[in-house]
Coordinates of C-alpha atoms and ligand atoms in Angstrom, one line a residue:
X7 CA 0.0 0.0 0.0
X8 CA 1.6 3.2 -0.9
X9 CA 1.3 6.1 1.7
X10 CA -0.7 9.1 1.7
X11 CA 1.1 11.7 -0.4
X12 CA 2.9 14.4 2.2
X13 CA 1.3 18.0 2.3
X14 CA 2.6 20.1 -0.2
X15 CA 6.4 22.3 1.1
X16 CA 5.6 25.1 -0.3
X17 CA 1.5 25.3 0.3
X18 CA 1.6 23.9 4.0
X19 CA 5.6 24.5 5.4
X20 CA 4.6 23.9 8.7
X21 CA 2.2 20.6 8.0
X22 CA 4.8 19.1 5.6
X23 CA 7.9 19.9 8.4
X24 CA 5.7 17.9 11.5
X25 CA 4.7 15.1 8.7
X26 CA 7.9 14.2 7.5
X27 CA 9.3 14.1 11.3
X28 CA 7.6 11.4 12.0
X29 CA 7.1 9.5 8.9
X30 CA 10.5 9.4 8.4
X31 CA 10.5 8.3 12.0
X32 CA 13.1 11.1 13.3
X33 CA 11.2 11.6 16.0
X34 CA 7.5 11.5 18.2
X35 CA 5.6 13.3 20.3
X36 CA 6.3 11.8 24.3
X37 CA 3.5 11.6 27.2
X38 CA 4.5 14.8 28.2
X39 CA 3.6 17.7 26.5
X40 CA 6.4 19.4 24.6
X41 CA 8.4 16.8 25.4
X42 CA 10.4 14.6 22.3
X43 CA 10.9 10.6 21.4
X44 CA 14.1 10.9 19.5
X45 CA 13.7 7.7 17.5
X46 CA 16.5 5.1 15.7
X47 CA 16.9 7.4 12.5
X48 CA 16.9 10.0 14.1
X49 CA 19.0 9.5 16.8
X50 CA 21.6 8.3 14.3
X51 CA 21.6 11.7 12.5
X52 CA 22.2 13.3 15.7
X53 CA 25.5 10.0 16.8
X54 CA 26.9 11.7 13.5
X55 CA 26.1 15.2 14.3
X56 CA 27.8 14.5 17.6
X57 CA 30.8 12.3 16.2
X58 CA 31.7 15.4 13.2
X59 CA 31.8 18.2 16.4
X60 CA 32.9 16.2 18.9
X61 CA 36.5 15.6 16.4
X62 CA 36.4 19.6 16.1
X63 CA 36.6 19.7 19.6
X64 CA 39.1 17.7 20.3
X65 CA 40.9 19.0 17.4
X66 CA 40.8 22.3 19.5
X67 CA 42.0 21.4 22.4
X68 CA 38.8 20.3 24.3
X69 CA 38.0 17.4 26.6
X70 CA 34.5 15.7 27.5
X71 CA 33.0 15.3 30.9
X72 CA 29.6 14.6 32.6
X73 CA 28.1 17.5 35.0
X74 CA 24.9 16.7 37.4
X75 CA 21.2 17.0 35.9
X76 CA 20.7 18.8 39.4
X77 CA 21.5 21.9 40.2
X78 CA 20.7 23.7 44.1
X79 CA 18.6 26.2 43.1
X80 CA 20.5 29.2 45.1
X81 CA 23.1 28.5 41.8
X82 CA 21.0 29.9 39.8
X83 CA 19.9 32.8 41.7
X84 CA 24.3 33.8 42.3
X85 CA 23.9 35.8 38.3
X86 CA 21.5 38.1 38.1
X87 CA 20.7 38.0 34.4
X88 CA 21.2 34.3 34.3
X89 CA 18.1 33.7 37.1
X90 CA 15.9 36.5 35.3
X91 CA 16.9 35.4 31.8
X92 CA 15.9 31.1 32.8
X93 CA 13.6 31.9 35.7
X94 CA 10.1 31.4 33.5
X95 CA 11.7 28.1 32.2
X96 CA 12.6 26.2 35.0
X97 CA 11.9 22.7 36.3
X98 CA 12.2 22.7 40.0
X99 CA 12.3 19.2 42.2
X100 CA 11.1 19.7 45.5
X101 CA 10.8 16.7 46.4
X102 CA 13.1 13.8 47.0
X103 CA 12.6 10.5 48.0
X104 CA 9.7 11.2 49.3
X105 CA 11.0 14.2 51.8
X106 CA 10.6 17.5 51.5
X107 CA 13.6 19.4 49.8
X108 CA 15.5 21.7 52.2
X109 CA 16.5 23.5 49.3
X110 CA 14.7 22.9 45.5
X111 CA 16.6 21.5 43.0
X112 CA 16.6 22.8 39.3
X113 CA 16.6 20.4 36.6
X114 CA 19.7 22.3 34.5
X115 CA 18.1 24.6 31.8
X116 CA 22.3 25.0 30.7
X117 CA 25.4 24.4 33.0
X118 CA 27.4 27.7 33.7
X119 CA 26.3 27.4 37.1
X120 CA 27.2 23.9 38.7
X121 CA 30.2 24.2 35.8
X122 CA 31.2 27.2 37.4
X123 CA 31.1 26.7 41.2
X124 CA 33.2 23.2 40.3
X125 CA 35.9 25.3 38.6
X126 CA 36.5 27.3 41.4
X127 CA 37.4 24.5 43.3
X128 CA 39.7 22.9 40.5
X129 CA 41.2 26.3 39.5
X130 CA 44.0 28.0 41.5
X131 CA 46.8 29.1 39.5
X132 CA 47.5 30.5 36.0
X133 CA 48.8 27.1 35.7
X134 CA 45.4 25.4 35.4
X135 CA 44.4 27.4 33.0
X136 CA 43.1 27.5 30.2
X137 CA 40.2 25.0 31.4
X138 CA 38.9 23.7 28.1
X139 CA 35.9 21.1 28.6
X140 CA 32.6 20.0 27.0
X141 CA 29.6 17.8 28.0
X142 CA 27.2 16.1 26.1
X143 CA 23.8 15.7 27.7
X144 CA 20.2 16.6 27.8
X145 CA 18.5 19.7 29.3
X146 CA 14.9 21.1 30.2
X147 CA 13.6 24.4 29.5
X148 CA 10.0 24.5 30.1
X149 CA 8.4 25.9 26.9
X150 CA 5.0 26.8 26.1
X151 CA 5.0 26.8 22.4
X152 CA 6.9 23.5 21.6
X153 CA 7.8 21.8 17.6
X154 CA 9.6 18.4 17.5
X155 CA 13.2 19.4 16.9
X156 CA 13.2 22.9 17.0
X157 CA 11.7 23.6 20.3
X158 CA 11.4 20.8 22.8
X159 CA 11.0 21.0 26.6
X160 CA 14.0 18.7 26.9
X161 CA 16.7 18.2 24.7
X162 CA 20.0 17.0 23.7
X163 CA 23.1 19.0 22.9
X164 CA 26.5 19.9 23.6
X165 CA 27.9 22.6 26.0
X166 CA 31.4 23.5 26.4
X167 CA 32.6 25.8 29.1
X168 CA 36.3 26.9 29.7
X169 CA 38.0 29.3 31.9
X170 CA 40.8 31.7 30.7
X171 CA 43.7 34.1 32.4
X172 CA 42.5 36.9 30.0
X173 CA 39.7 38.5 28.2
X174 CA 41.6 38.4 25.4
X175 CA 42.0 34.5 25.5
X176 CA 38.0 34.0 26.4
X177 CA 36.8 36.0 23.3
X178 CA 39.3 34.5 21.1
X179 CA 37.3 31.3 22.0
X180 CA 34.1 32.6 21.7
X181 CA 34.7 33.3 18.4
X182 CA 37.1 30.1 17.5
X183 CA 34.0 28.1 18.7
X184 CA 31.9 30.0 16.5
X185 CA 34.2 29.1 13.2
X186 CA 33.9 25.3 14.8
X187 CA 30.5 25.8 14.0
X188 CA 30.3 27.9 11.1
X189 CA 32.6 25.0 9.2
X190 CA 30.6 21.9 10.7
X191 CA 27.3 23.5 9.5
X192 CA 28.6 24.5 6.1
X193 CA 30.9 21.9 5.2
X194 CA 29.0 18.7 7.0
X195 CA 25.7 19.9 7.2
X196 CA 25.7 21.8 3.4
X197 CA 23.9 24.6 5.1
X198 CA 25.1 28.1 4.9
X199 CA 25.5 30.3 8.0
X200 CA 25.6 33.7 9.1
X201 CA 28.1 33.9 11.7
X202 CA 27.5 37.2 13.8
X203 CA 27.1 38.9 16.8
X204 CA 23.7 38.9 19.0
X205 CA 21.9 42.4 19.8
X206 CA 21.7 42.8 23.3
X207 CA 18.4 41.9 23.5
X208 CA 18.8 38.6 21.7
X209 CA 21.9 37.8 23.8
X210 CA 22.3 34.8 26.2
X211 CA 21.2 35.7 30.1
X212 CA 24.3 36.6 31.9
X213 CA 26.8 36.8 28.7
X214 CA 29.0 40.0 27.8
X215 CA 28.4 39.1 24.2
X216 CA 26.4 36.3 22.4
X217 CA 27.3 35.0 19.0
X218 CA 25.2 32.5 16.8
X219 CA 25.3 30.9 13.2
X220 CA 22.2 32.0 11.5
X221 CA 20.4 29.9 8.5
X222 CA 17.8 30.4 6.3
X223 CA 15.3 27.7 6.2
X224 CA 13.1 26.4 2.8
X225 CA 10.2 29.3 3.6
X226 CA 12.7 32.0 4.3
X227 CA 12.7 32.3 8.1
X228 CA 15.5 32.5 10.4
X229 CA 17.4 29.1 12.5
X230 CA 19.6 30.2 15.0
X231 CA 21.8 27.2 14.8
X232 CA 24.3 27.3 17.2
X233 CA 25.4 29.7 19.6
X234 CA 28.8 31.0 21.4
X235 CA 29.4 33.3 24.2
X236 CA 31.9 35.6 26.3
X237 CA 30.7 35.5 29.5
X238 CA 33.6 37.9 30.8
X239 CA 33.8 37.7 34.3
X240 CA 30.3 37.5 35.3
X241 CA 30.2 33.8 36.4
X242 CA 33.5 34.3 37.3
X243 CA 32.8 36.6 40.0
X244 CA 29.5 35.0 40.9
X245 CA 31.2 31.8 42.2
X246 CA 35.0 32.4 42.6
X247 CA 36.2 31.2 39.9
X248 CA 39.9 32.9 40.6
X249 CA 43.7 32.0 39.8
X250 CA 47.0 33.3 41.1
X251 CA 48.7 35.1 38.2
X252 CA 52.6 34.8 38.0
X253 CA 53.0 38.0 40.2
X254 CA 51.2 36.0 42.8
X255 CA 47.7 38.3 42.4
X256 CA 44.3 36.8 42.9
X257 CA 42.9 37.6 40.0
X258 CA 38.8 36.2 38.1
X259 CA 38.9 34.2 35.4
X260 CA 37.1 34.7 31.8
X261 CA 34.7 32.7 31.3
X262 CA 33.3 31.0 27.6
X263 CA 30.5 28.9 26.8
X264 CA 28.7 27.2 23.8
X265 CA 26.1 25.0 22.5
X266 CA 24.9 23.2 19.5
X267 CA 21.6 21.0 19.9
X268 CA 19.4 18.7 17.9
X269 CA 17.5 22.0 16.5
X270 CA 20.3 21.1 14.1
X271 CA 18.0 18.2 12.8
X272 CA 15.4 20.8 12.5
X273 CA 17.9 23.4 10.5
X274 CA 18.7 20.0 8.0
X275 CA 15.1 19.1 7.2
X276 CA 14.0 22.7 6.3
X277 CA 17.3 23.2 4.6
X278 CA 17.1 21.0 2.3
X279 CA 14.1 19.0 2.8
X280 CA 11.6 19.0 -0.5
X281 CA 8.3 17.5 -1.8
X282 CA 9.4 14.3 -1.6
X283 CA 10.6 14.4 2.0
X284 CA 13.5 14.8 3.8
X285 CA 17.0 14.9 2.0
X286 CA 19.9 14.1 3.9
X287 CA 23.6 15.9 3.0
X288 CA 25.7 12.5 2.8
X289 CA 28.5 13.5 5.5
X290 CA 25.7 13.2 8.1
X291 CA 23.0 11.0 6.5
X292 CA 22.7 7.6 8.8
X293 CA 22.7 5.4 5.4
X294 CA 24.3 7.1 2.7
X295 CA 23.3 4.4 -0.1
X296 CA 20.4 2.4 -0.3
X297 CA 20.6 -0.4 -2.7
X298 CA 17.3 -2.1 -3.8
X299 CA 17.5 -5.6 -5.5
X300 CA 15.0 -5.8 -8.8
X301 CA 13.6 -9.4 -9.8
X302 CA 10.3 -10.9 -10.9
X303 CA 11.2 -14.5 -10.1
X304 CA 13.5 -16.7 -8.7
X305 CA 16.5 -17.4 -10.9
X306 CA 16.6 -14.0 -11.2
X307 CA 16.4 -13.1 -7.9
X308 CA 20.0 -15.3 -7.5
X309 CA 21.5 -13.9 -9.8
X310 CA 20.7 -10.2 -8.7
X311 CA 21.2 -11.4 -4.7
X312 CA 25.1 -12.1 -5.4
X313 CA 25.8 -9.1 -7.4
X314 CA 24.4 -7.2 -5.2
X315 CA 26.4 -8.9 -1.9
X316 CA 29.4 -7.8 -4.0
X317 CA 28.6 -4.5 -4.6
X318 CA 27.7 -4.4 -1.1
X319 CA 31.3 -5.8 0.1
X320 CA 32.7 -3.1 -2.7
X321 CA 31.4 -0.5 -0.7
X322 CA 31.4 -1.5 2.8
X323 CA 33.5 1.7 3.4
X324 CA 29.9 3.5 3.3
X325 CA 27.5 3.6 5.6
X326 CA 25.1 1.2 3.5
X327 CA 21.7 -0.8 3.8
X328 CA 20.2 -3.1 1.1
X329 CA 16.5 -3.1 1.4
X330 CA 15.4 -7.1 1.1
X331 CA 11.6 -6.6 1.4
X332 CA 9.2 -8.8 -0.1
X333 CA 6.3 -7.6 0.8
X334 CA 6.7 -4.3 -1.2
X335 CA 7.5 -3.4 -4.8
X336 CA 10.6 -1.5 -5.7
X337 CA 8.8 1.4 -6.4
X338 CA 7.5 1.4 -2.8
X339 CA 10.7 1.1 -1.7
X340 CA 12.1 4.0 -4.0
X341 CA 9.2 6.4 -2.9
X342 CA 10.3 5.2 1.2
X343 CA 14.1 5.8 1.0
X344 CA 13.3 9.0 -0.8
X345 CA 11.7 10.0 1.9
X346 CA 13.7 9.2 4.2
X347 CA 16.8 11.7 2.3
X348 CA 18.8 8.7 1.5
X349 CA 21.6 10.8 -0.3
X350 CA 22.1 8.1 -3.4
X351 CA 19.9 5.0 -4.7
X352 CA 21.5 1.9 -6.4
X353 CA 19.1 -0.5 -8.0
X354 CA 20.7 -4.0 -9.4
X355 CA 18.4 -5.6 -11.4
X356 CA 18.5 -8.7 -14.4
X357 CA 19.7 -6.0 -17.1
X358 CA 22.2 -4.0 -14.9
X359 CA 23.4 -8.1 -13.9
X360 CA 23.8 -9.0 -17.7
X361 CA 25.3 -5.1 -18.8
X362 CA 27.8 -5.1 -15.7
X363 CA 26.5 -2.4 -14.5
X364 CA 24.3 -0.7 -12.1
X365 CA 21.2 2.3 -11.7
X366 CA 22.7 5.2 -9.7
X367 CA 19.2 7.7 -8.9
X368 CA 20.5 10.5 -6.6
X369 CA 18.0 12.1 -4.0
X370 CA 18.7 15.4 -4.7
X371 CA 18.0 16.3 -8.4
X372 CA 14.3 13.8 -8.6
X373 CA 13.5 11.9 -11.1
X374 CA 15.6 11.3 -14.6
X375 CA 17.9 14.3 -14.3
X376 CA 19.3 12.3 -11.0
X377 CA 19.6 9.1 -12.8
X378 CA 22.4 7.2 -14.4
X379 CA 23.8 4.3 -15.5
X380 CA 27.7 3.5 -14.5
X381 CA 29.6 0.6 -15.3
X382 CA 30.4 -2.4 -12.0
X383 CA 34.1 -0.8 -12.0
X384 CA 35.6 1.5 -9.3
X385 CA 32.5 1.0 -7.8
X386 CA 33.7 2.6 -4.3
X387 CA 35.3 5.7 -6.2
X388 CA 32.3 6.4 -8.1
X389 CA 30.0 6.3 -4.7
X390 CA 32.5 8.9 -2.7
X391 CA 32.5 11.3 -5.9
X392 CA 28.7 10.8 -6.6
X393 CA 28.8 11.8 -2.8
X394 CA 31.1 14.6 -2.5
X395 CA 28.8 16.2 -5.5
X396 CA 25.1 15.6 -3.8
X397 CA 26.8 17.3 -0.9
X398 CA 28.1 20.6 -2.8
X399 CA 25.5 20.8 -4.5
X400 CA 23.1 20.8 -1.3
X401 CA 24.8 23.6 -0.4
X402 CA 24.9 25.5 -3.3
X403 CA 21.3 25.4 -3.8
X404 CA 20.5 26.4 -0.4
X405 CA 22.9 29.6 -0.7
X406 CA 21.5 30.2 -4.1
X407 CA 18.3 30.7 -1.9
X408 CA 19.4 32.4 0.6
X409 CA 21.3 34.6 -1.8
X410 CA 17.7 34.8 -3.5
X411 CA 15.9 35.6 -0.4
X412 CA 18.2 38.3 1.4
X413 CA 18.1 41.8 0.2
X414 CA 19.0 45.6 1.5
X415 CA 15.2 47.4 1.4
X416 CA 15.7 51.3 0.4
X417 CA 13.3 52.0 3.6
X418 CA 10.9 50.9 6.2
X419 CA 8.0 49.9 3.8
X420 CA 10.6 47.7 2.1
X421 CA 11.8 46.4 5.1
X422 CA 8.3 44.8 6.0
X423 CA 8.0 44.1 2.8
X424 CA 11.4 42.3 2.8
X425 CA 11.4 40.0 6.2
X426 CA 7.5 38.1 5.0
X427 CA 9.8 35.9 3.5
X428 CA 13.5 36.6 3.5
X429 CA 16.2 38.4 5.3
X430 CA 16.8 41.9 5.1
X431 CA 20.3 43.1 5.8
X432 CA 20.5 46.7 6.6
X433 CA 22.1 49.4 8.8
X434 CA 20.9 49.9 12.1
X435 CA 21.6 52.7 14.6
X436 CA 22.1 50.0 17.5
X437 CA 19.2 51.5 19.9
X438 CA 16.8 49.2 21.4
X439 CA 14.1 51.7 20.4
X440 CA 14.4 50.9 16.5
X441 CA 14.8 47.1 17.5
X442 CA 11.7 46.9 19.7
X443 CA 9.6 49.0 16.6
X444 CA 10.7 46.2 13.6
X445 CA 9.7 43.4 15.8
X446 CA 6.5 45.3 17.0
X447 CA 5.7 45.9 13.2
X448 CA 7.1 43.0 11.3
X449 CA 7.2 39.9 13.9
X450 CA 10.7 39.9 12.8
X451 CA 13.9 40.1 15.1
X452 CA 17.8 41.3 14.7
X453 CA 19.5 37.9 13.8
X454 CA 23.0 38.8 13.9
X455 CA 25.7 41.7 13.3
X456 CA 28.2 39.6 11.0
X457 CA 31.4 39.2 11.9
X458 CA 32.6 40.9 8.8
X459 CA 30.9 44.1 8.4
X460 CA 31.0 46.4 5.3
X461 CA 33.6 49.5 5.5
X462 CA 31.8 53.2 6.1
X463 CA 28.9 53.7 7.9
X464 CA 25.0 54.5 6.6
X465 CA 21.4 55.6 7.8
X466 CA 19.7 53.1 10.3
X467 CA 16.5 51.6 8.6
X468 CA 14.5 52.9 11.0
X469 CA 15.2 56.5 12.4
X470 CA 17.7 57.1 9.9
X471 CA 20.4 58.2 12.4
X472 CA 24.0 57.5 11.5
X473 CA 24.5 54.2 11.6
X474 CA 27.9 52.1 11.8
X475 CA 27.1 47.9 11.8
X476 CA 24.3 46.5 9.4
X477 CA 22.3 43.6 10.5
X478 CA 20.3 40.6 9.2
X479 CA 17.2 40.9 10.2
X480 CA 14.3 38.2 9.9
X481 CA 11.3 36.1 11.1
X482 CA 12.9 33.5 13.1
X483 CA 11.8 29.5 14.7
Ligands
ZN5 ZN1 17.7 53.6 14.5

């Protein structure tokens, strides 16, 4: 039986995004409201999310450890911002086996705190530092408005947190973090990003500054992706996190901290996601080929069966399945994997067994354009090239779009005009005043002041006071 057709991407974004999550079985909806199954598939996206940072990290200097789910709630309240900022979207535990609390417990909403108060009891000297360490783990931030993926009550991510001798070194992170990011999402995930710098509205509660990656999704609204920021000395000071310089000075460490979570799956979907269904860039995908057997009957079904176990031991290099169904026809089981973003399609049947050669169909250019027929040599080189070009040219059609969709409005009209379905990237004066009236007006938010701004200075947008930093401004998830 073939499956209901999915909602149309471009009629019904937001029907077609929550359809293919869980027919591609990414992920479900929990007993919990706002809470999130992460199933199989999905799960093994996010093991190669994880596994393509986690080398970056390490590359960088960085080590893994584990920090408490529980956090005394009097952490919390030691940064001002930080309380204010996460107040609304705690979990508290107040009870505990049974017993009242003495003092509630907070189910961590992020880390800085227990992170903190444990490296002022590791760090005493300008020796220990720097203090370079992530964890992987979950968190819960109690949403109202949840979406599987994109806003969960609880989910998984990465945070690292590392304590410097200078403000220098801490910002240097910030922002070396932020290219870790910048070349995972571009170069694994074939999504282009804006890396920039947060207003102050949109910053993190209790950071100096807050950076982010910003992506366009397939309806021209706003991801943030991934975030990085400089705490200065602000949880520094809040729990003693102090070293002995070499003059024998107490002095307070800098402070760093960054996260990447599985809105990432979210950012991949409406990337590059079509009508079809999802479509997976290769680095990442959890099978990178699907190869479907072809045969009406018996002898032929042999004959395909050991060609195809030696194209399978050709290219055991790949993450590979072969889909052995009976019960369905192959063009079931084309229309399935499709859906599921399976980067490349092999098909072996009688023909290809008799020619030598086999059906290459690649998910992202459907139907014949994606098809071809190559000859049973080299097999393994002509997988990785097939490969390395579905995942360039991923990203080239999503920065053709994003290229489409971003433009610099002459005025305000234009601006609103502009941000219904795109970016806008324009000079603003920097006051909070013009911010507050675009999102007032428009819906839409400052994304991010890129890191490389444009020489000379212009008229903000908005009040058309002197103005020295553009921004990228948009409707954002
Ligand atoms: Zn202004």
């Amino acid at each position: 039986m073939p499956e209901e057709k999915l909602p149309s991407r471009d009629e019904n974004y937001s029907e077609w995004y929550n359809t293919i999550v869980q027919r591609a079985e990414l992920a479900d909806y929990a007993p919990v409201r706002g809470c999130m199954v992460v199933r199989p598939y999905g799960w093994a996206l996010w093991e190669n999310i994880q596994q393509a940072l986690d080398r970056r990290f390490k590359a960088t200097g960085h080590m893994n450890a584990a920090f408490p789910l529980l956090i005394p709630m009097s952490f919390l309240e030691k940064e001002k911002d930080h309380v204010e900022g996460f107040a609304p979207e705690l979990a508290i535990v107040t009870i505990g086996g049974g017993e009242k609390l003495e003092e509630p417990l907070v189910v961590r909403p992020t880390s800085e705190t227990i992170i903190g108060y444990m490296y002022s009891k590791w760090i005493k000297s300008y020796r220990d530092l720097p203090v370079l360490i992530n964890q992987w783990g979950n968190v819960v931030r109690w949403e109202m408005r949840t979406r599987l993926f994109l806003r969960t009550l609880e989910f998984y991510w990465q945070e690292g947190h590392t304590a410097h001798a200078t403000s220098h070194e801490a910002e240097e992170e910030t922002l070396r973090m932020l290219g870790v990011y910048t070349d995972f999402a571009e170069n694994d995930g074939a999504i282009p990003v804006i890396p920039g710098r947060k207003s102050e509205t949109e910053k993190f509660a209790g950071a100096v500054n807050s950076y982010s990656i910003e992506a366009m999704m397939g309806d021209g609204r706003a991801l943030q992706s991934g975030t990085s920021h400089f705490l200065g000395q602000n949880f520094a000071k809040a729990f003693d996190i102090q070293y002995l310089d070499n003059n024998n000075q107490l002095q307070h460490c800098w402070t760093t901290s960054w996260g990447l979570s599985t809105r990432f799956i979210g950012a991949i979907i409406m990337t590059h996601g079509d009508d079809q269904g999802l479509v997976l860039p290769p680095k990442l995908a959890p099978i990178q080929c699907i190869i479907i057997p072809i045969y009406k009957n018996d002898e032929e079904k042999s004959k395909v069966m050991s060609v195809v176990e030696q194209v399978a031991e050709e290219l055991k290099d790949f993450r590979i399945k072969i889909d052995t169904r009976e019960e369905v026809t192959p063009g079931f089981k084309f229309n399935d994997w499709e859906m599921r973003g399976v980067p490349l399609r092999i098909e072996i049947g009688p023909k290809d067994v008799e020619k030598d050669t086999v059906a290459f169909a690649r998910r992202d250019m459907p139907g014949r354009a994606g098809k071809s027929f190559v000859p049973r040599v080299q097999l393994a080189a002509q997988v990785a090239e097939m490969l390395q070009s579905i995942q360039a040219s991923l990203y080239e059609k999503a920065l053709a779009f994003r290229n489409a969709n971003t433009h610099s409005p002459e005025n305000y009209t234009e601006l609103a005009e502009v941000v219904e379905k795109g970016f806008a990237y324009t000079w603003w004066c920097g006051s909070l005043e013009c911010e507050t009236k675009v999102k007032e007006d428009t819906k839409a938010t400052t994304r991010c002041i890129p890191l490389k701004l444009p020489d000379g200075e212009g008229k903000c947008i908005v009040c058309g006071k002197p103005a020295r930093q553009k921004v990228y401004i948009g409707r954002a998830y």
